[in-house]
mmCIF file of C-alpha atoms and ligand atoms in Angstrom:
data_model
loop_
_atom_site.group_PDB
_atom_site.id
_atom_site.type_symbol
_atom_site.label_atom_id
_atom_site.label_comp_id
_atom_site.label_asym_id
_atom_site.label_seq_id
_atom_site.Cartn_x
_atom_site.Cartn_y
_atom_site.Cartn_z
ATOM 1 C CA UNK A 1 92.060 356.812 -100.082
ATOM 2 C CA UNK A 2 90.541 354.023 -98.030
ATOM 3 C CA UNK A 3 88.835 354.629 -94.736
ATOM 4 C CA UNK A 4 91.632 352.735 -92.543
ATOM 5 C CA UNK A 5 94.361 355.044 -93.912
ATOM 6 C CA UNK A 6 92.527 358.007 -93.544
ATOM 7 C CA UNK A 7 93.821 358.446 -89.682
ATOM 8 C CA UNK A 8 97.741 358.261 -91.023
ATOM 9 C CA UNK A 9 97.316 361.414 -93.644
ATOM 10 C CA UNK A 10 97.320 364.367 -92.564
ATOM 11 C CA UNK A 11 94.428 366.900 -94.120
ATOM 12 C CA UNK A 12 96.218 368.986 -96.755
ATOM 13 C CA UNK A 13 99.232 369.359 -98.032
ATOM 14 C CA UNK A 14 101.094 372.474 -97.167
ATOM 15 C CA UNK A 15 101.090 374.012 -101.201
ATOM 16 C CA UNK A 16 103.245 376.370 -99.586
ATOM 17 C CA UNK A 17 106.840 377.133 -101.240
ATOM 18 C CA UNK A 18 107.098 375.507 -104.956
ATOM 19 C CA UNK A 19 109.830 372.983 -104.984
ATOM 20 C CA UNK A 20 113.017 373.375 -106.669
ATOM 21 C CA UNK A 21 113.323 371.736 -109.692
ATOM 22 C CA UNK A 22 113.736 367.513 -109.370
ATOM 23 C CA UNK A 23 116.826 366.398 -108.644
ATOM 24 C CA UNK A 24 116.203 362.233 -108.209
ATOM 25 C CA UNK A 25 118.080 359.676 -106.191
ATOM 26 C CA UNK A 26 116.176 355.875 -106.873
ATOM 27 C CA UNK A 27 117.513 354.053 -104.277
ATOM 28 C CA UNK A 28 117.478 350.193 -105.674
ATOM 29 C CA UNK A 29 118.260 347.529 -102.844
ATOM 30 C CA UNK A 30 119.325 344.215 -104.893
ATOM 31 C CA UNK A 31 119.874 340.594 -103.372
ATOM 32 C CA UNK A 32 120.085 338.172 -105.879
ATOM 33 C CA UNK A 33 118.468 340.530 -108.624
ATOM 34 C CA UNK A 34 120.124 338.937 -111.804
ATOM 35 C CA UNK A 35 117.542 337.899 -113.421
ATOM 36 C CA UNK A 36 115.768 341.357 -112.912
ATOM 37 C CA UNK A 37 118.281 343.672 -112.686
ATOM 38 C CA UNK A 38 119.319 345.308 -116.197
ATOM 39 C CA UNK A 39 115.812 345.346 -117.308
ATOM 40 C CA UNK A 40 114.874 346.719 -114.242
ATOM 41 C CA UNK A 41 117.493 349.176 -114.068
ATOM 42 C CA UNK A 42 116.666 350.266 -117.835
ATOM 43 C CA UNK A 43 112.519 350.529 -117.310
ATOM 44 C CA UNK A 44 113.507 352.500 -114.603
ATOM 45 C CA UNK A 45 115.999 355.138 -116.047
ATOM 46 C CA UNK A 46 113.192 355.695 -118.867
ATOM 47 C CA UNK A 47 110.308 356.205 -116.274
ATOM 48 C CA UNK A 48 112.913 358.634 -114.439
ATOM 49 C CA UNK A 49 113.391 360.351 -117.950
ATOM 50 C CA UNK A 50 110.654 361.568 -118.392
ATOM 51 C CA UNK A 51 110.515 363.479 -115.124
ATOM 52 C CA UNK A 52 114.016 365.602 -114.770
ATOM 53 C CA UNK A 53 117.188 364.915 -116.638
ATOM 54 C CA UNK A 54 118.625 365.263 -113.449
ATOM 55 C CA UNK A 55 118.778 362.111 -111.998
ATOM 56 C CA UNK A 56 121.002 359.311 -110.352
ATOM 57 C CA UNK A 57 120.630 355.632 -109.606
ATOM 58 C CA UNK A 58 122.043 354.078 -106.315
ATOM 59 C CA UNK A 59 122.167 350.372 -106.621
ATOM 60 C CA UNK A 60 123.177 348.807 -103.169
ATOM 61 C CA UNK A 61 124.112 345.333 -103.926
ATOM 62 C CA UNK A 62 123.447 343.512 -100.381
ATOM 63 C CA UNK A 63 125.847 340.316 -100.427
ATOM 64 C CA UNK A 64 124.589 338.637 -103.477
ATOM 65 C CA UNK A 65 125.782 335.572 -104.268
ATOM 66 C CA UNK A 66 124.756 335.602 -108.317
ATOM 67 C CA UNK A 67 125.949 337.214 -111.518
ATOM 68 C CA UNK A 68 124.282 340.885 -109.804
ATOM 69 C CA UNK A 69 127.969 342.483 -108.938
ATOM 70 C CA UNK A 70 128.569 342.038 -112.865
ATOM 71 C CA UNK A 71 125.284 342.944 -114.073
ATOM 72 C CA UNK A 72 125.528 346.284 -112.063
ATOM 73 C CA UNK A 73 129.137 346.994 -112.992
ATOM 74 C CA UNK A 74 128.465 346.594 -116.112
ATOM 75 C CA UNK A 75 125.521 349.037 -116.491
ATOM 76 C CA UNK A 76 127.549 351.143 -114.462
ATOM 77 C CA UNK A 77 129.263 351.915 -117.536
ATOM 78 C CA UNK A 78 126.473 353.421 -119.462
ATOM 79 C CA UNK A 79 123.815 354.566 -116.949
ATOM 80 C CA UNK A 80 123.821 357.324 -114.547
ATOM 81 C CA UNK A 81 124.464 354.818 -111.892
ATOM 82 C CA UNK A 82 126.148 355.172 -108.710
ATOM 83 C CA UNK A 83 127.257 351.171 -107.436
ATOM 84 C CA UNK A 84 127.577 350.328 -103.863
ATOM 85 C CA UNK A 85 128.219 346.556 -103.170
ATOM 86 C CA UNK A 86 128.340 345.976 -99.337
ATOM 87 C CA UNK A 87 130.582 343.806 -98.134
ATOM 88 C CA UNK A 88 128.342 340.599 -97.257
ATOM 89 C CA UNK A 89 124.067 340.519 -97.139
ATOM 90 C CA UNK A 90 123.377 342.845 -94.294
ATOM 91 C CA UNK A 91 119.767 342.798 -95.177
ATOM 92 C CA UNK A 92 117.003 344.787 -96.780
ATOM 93 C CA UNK A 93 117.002 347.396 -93.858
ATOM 94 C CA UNK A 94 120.936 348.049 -93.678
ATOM 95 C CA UNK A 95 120.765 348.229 -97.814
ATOM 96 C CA UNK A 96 117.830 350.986 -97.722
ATOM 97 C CA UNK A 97 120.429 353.271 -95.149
ATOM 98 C CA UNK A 98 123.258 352.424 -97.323
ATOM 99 C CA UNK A 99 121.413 353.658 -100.496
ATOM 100 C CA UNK A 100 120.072 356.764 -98.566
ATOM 101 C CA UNK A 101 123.109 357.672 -97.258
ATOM 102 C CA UNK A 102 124.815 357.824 -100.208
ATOM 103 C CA UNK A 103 122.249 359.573 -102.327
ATOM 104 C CA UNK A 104 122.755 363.510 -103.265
ATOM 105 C CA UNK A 105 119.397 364.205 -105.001
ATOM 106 C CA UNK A 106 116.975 366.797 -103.285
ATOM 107 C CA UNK A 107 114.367 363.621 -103.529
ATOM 108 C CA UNK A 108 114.851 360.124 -102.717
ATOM 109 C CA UNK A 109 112.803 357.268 -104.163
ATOM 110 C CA UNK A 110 113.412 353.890 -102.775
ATOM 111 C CA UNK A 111 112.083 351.006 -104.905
ATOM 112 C CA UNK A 112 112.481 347.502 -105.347
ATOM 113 C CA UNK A 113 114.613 345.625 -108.107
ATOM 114 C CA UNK A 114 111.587 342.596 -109.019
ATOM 115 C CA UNK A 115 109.206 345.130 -111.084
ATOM 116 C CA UNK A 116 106.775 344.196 -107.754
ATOM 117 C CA UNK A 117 106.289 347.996 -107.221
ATOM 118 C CA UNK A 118 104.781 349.966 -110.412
ATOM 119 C CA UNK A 119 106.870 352.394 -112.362
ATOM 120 C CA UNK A 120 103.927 353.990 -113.702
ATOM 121 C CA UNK A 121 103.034 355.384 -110.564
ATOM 122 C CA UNK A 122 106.291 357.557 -110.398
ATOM 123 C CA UNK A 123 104.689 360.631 -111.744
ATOM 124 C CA UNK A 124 101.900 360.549 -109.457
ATOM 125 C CA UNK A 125 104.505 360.267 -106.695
ATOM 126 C CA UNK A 126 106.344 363.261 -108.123
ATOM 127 C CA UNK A 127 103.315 365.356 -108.629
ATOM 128 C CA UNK A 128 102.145 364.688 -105.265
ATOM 129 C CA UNK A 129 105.838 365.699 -103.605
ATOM 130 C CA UNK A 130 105.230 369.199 -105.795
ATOM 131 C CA UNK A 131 102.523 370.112 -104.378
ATOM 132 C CA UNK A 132 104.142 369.794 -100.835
ATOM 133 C CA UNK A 133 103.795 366.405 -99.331
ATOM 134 C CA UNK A 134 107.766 365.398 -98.114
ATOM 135 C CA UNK A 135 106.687 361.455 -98.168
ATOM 136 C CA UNK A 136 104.954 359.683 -100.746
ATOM 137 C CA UNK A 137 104.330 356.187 -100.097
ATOM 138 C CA UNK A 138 102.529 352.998 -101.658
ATOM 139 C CA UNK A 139 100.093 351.169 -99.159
ATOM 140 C CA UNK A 140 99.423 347.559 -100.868
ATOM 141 C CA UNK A 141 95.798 348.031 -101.401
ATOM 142 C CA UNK A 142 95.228 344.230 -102.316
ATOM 143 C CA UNK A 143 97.373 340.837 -100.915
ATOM 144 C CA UNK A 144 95.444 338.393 -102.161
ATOM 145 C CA UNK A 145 98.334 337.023 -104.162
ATOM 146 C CA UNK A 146 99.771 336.107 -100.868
ATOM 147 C CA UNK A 147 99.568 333.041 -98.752
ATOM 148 C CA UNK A 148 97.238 333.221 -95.768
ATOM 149 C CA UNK A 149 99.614 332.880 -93.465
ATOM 150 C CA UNK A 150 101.547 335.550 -94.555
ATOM 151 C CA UNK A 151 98.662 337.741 -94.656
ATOM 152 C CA UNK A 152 97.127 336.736 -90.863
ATOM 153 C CA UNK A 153 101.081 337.245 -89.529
ATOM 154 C CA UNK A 154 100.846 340.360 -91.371
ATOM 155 C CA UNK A 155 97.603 341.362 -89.071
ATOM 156 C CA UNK A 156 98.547 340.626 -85.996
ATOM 157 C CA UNK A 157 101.553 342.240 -86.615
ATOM 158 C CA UNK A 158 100.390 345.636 -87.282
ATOM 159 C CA UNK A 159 97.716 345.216 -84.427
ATOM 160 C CA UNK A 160 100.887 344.294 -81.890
ATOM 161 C CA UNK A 161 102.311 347.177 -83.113
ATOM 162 C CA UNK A 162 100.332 349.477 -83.109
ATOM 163 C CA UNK A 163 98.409 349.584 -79.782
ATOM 164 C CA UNK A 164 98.875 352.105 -77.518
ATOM 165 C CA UNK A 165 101.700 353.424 -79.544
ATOM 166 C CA UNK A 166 101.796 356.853 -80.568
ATOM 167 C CA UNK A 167 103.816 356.452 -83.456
ATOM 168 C CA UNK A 168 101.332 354.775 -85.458
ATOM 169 C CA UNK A 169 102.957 352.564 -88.455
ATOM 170 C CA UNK A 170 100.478 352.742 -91.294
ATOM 171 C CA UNK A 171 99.531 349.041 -91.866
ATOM 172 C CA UNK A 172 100.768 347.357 -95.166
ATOM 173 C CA UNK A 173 102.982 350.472 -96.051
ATOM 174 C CA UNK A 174 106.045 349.102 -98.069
ATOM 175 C CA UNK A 175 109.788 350.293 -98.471
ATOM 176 C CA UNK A 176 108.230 351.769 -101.917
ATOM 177 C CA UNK A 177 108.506 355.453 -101.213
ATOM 178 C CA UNK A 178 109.336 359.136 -102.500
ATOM 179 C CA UNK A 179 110.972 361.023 -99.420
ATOM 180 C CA UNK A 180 111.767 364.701 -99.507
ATOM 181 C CA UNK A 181 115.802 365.978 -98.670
ATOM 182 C CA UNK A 182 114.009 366.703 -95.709
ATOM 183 C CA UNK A 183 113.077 363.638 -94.657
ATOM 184 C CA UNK A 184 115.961 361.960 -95.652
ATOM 185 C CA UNK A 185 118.381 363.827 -93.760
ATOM 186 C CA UNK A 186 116.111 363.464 -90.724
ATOM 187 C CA UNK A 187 115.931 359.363 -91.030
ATOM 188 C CA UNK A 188 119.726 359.676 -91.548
ATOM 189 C CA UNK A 189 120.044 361.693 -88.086
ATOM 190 C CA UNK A 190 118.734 359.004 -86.097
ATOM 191 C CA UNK A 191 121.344 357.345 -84.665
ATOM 192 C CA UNK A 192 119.696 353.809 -83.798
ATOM 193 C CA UNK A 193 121.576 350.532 -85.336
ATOM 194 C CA UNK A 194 118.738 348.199 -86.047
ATOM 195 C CA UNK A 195 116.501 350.104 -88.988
ATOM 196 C CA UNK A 196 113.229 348.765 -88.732
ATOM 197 C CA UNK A 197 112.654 351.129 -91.456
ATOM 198 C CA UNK A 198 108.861 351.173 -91.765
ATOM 199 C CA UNK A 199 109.122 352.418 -88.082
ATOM 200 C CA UNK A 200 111.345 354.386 -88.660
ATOM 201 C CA UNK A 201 109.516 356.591 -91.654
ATOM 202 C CA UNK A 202 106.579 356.760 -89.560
ATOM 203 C CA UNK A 203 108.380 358.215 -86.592
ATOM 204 C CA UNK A 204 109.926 361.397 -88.325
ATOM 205 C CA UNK A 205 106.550 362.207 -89.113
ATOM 206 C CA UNK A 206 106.391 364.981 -92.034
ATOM 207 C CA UNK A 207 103.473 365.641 -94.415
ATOM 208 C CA UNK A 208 103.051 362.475 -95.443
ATOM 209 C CA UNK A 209 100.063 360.458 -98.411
ATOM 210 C CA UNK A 210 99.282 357.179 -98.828
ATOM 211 C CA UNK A 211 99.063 356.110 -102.379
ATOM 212 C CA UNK A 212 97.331 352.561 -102.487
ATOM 213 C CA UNK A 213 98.750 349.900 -105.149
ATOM 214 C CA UNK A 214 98.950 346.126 -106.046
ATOM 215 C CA UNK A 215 101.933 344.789 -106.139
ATOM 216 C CA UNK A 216 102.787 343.111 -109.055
ATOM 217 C CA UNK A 217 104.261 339.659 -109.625
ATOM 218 C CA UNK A 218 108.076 339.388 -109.494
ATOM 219 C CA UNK A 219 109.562 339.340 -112.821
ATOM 220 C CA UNK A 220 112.054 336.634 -111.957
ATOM 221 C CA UNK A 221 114.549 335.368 -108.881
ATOM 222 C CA UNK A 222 112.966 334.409 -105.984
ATOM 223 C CA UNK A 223 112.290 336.353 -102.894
ATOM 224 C CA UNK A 224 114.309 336.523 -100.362
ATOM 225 C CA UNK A 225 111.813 337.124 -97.646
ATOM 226 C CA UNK A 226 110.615 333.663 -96.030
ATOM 227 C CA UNK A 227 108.264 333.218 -93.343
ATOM 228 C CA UNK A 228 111.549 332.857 -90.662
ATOM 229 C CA UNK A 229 112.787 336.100 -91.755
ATOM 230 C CA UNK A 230 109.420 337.790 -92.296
ATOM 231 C CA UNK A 231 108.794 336.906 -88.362
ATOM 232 C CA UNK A 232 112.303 338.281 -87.244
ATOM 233 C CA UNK A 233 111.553 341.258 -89.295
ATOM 234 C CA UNK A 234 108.750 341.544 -87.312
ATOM 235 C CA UNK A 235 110.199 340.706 -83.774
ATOM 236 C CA UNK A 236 112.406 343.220 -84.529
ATOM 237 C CA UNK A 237 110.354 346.024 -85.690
ATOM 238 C CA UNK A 238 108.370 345.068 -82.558
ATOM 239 C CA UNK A 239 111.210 345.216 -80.086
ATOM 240 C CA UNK A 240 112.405 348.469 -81.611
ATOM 241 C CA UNK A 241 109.277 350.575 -81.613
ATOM 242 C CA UNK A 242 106.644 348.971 -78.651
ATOM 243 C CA UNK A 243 107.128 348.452 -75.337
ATOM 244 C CA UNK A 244 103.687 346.884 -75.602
ATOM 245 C CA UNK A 245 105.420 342.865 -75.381
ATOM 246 C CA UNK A 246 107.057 344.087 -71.913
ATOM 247 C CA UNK A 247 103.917 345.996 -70.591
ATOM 248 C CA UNK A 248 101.655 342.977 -71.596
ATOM 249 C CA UNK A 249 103.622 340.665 -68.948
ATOM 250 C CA UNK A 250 103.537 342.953 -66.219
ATOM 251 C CA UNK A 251 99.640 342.868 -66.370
ATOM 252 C CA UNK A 252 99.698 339.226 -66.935
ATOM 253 C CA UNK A 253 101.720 338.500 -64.239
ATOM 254 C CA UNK A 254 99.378 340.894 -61.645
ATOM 255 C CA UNK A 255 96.242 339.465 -62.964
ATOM 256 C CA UNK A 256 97.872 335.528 -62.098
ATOM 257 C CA UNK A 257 99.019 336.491 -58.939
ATOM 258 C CA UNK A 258 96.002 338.169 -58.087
ATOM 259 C CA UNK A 259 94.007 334.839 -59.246
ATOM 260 C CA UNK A 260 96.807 333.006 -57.281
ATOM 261 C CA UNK A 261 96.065 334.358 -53.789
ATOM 262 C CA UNK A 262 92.376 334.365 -54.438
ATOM 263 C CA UNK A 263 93.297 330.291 -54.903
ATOM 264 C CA UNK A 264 95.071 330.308 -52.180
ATOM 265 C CA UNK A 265 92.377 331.500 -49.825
ATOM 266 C CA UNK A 266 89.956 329.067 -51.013
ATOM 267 C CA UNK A 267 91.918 326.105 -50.575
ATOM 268 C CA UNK A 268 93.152 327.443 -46.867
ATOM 269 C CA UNK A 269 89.307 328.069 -46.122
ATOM 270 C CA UNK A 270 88.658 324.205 -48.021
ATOM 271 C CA UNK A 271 91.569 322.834 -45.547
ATOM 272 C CA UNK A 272 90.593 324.293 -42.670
ATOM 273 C CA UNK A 273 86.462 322.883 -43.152
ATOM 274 C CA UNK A 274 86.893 319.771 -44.524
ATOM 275 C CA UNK A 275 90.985 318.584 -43.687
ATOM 276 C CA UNK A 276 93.719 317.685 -45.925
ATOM 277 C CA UNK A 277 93.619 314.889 -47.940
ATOM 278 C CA UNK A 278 95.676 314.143 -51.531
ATOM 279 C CA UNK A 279 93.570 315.205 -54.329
ATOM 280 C CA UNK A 280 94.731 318.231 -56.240
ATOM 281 C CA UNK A 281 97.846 317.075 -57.837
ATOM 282 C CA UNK A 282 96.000 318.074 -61.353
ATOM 283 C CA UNK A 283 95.814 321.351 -60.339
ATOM 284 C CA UNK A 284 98.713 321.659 -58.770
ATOM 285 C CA UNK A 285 100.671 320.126 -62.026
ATOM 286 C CA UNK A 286 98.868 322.380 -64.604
ATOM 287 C CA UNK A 287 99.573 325.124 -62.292
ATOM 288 C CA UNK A 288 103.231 324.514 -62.260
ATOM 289 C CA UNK A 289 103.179 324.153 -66.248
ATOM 290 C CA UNK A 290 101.036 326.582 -66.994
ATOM 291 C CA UNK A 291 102.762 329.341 -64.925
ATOM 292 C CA UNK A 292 106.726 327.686 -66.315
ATOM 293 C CA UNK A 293 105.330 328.768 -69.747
ATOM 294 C CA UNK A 294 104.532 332.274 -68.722
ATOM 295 C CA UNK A 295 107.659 333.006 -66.816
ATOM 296 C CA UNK A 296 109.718 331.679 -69.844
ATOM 297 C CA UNK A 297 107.716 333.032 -72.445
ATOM 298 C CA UNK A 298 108.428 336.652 -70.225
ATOM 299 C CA UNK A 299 112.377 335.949 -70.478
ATOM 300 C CA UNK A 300 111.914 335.293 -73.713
ATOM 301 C CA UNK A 301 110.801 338.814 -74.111
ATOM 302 C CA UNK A 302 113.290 340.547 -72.122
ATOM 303 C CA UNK A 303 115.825 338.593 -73.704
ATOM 304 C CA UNK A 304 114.730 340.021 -77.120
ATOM 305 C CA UNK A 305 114.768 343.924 -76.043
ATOM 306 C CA UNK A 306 118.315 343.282 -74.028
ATOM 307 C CA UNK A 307 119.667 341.892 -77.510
ATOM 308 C CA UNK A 308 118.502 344.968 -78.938
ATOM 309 C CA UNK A 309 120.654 346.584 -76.613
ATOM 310 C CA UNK A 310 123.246 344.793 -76.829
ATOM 311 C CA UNK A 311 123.133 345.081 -80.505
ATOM 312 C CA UNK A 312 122.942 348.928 -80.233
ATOM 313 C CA UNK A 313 126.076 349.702 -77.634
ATOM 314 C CA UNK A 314 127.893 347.639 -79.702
ATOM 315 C CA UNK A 315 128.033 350.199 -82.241
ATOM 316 C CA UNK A 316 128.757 348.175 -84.829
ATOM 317 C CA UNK A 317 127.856 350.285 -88.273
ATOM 318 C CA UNK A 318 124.507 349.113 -90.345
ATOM 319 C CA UNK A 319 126.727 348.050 -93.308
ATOM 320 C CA UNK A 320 129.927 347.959 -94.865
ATOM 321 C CA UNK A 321 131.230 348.992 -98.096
ATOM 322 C CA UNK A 322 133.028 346.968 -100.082
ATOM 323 C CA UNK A 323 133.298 348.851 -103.361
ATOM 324 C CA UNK A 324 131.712 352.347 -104.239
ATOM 325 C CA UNK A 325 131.677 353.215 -108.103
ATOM 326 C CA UNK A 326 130.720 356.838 -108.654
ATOM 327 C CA UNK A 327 129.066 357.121 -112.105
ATOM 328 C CA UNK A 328 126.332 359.713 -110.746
ATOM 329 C CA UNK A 329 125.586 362.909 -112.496
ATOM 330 C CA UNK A 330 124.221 364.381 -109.643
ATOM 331 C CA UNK A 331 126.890 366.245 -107.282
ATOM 332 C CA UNK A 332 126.311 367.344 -103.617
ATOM 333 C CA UNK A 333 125.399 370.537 -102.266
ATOM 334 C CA UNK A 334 128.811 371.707 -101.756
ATOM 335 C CA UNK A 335 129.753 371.074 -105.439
ATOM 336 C CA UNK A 336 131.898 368.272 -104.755
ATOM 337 C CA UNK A 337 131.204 364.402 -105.428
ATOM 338 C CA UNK A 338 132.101 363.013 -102.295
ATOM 339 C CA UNK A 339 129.099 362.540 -99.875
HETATM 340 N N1 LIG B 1 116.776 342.673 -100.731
HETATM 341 C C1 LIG B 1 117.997 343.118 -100.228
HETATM 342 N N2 LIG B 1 118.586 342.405 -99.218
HETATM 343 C C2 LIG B 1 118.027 341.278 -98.693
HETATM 344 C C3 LIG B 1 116.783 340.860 -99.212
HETATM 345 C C4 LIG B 1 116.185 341.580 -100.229
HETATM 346 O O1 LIG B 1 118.540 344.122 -100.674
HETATM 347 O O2 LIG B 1 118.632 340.674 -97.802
HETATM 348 C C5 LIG B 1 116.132 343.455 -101.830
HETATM 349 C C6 LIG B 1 115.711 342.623 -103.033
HETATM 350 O O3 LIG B 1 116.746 342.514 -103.977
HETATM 351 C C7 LIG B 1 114.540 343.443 -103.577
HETATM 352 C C8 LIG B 1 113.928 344.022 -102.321
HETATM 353 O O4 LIG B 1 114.935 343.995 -101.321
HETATM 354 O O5 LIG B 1 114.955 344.485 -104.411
HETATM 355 C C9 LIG B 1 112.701 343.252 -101.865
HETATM 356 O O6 LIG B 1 113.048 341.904 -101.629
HETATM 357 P P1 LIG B 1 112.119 340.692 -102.017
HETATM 358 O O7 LIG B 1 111.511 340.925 -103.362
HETATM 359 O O8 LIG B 1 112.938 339.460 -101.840
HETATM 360 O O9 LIG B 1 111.021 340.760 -100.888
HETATM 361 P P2 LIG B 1 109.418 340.696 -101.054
HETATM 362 O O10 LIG B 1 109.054 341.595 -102.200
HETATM 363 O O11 LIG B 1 109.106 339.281 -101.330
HETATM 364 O O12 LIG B 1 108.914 341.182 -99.739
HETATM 365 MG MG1 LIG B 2 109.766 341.538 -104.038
#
């Protein structure tokens, strides 16, 4: 393990109790996954294979508009799948809680449908959850595929986020992730609307391992992630976990009022020696622009925490379902198939 993630794993794992025997949920969030999604789905159930026999496959199709609501009903048929097709694209977030809440295995691995996180790193992950860790996820060890704007947004994003927080979110950690029952049911006891999942993960806490990886390329489609949404991702994941944005204006504010009245006494002390007279509009103008910016850049910032509000008394649910198709082998703990 690298030396950053070091502070985000805890020492050991506990090796305490042995685990009962695997029973899988892959959780597989699909927008637009055509192209990828029966090969996908079939590399998948052979990796899965050769773990446990027990084993189901939640595909939560998230408002595609391609040939994936065929592709996956038509698999349905002849894998262990279990088919949830939300009624319109809620988003990668809302698809992850759909797919967890609807899983019944005693583990949960989330994973995308592009081939962009390795299959061959399942056993590790399993191994690892064994020998008592409750979260297993991949850390992209390497971006240099990706632009350099994505990666400097990426930076400063984790920075924002992370200062002065408690809840430290463990930079460049991914949706691709093996989560105890444990863990699952706690992430699906928190009541919040807006999932800013990688927050979320980090808050329950749990014995939790990084396990570094490159991504690799998409196998086809395109992803759906541009630099708009990436930054509202972001905004949001912000909004929901810091209340660093809010804290930062209240200094910034003191420290210009502060220089303010320090101003002030200089030019009362400059009037009062050597008289009024006209000069200092410059100042005066930049003053009044400079300090317009701040105050709206602050409303700008309030604005975004009381639409998170807003959003949340609402209490609107994540996601919809438009169609549920129950092909899964795996049952609930009560015996029955209904969730
Ligand atoms: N995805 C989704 N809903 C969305 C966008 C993406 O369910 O609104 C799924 C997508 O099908 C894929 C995963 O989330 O399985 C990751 O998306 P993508 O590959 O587009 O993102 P990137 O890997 O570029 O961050
Ligand atoms: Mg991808």
């Amino acid at each position: 393990m690298t030396d950053h993630l070091a502070k985000f794993a805890p020492a050991a794992p506990l090796g305490v109790l042995p685990r009962a025997p695997l029973r899988l949920s892959c959780v597989v969030p699909a927008h637009n996954e055509e192209a990828n999604l029966e090969g996908f789905l079939r590399a998948l159930v052979q990796a899965v294979q050769a773990l446990t026999p027990d084993f189901e496959i939640v595909v939560v199709n998230d408002g595609s508009r391609d040939g994936t609501h065929d592709v996956a009903v038509r698999l349905a048929q002849e894998l262990p799948l279990r088919y949830i097709a939300l009624s319109r694209n809620f988003g990668k977030e809302a698809a992850l809680s759909a797919g967890v809440d609807h899983a019944r295995g005693n583990a949960v691995l989330l994973i995308d449908a592009d081939f962009q996180h390795p299959l061959e790193m399942l056993p590790q992950m399993h191994s690892l959850w064994q020998s008592g860790y409750d979260m297993v996820y991949g850390v992209i060890a390497d971006r240099g595929a990706e632009s350099g704007t994505k990666r400097v947004g990426t930076n400063v994003f984790y920075r924002l986020m992370n200062a002065g927080n408690r809840v430290k979110i463990p930079p460049n950690a991914g949706d691709f992730r093996w989560m105890d029952r444990q863990v699952v049911d706690a992430l699906k006891a928190l009541p919040e609307r807006n999932r800013f999942m990688k927050g979320l993960y980090a808050w329950v806490g749990f014995k939790t391992v990084a396990l570094p990886f490159v991504p690799l390329d998409r196998a086809g489609g395109e992803s759906s992630f541009n630099l708009w949404r990436l930054f509202s991702l972001a905004m949001q994941g912000l909004t929901s976990f810091s209340t660093l944005p809010l804290r930062v204006w209240s200094v910034v504010g003191g420290l210009i009022a502060l220089v303010a009245l320090l101003y002030g006494v200089v030019i009362t002390v400059d009037t009062a020696i050597n008289g009024a007279d006209l000069a200092g509009w410059p100042t005066l103008a930049a003053g009044i622009m400079l300090f317009s910016g701040v105050q709206l850049m602050s409303i700008g910032i309030l604005g975004e925490y009381i639409g998170r509000i807003y959003e949340e008394v609402k209490q609107r649910p994540t996601y919809l379902v438009a169609r549920d198709e129950d092909h899964s082998p795996l049952s609930d703990k009560r015996g029955s198939k209904q969730p």
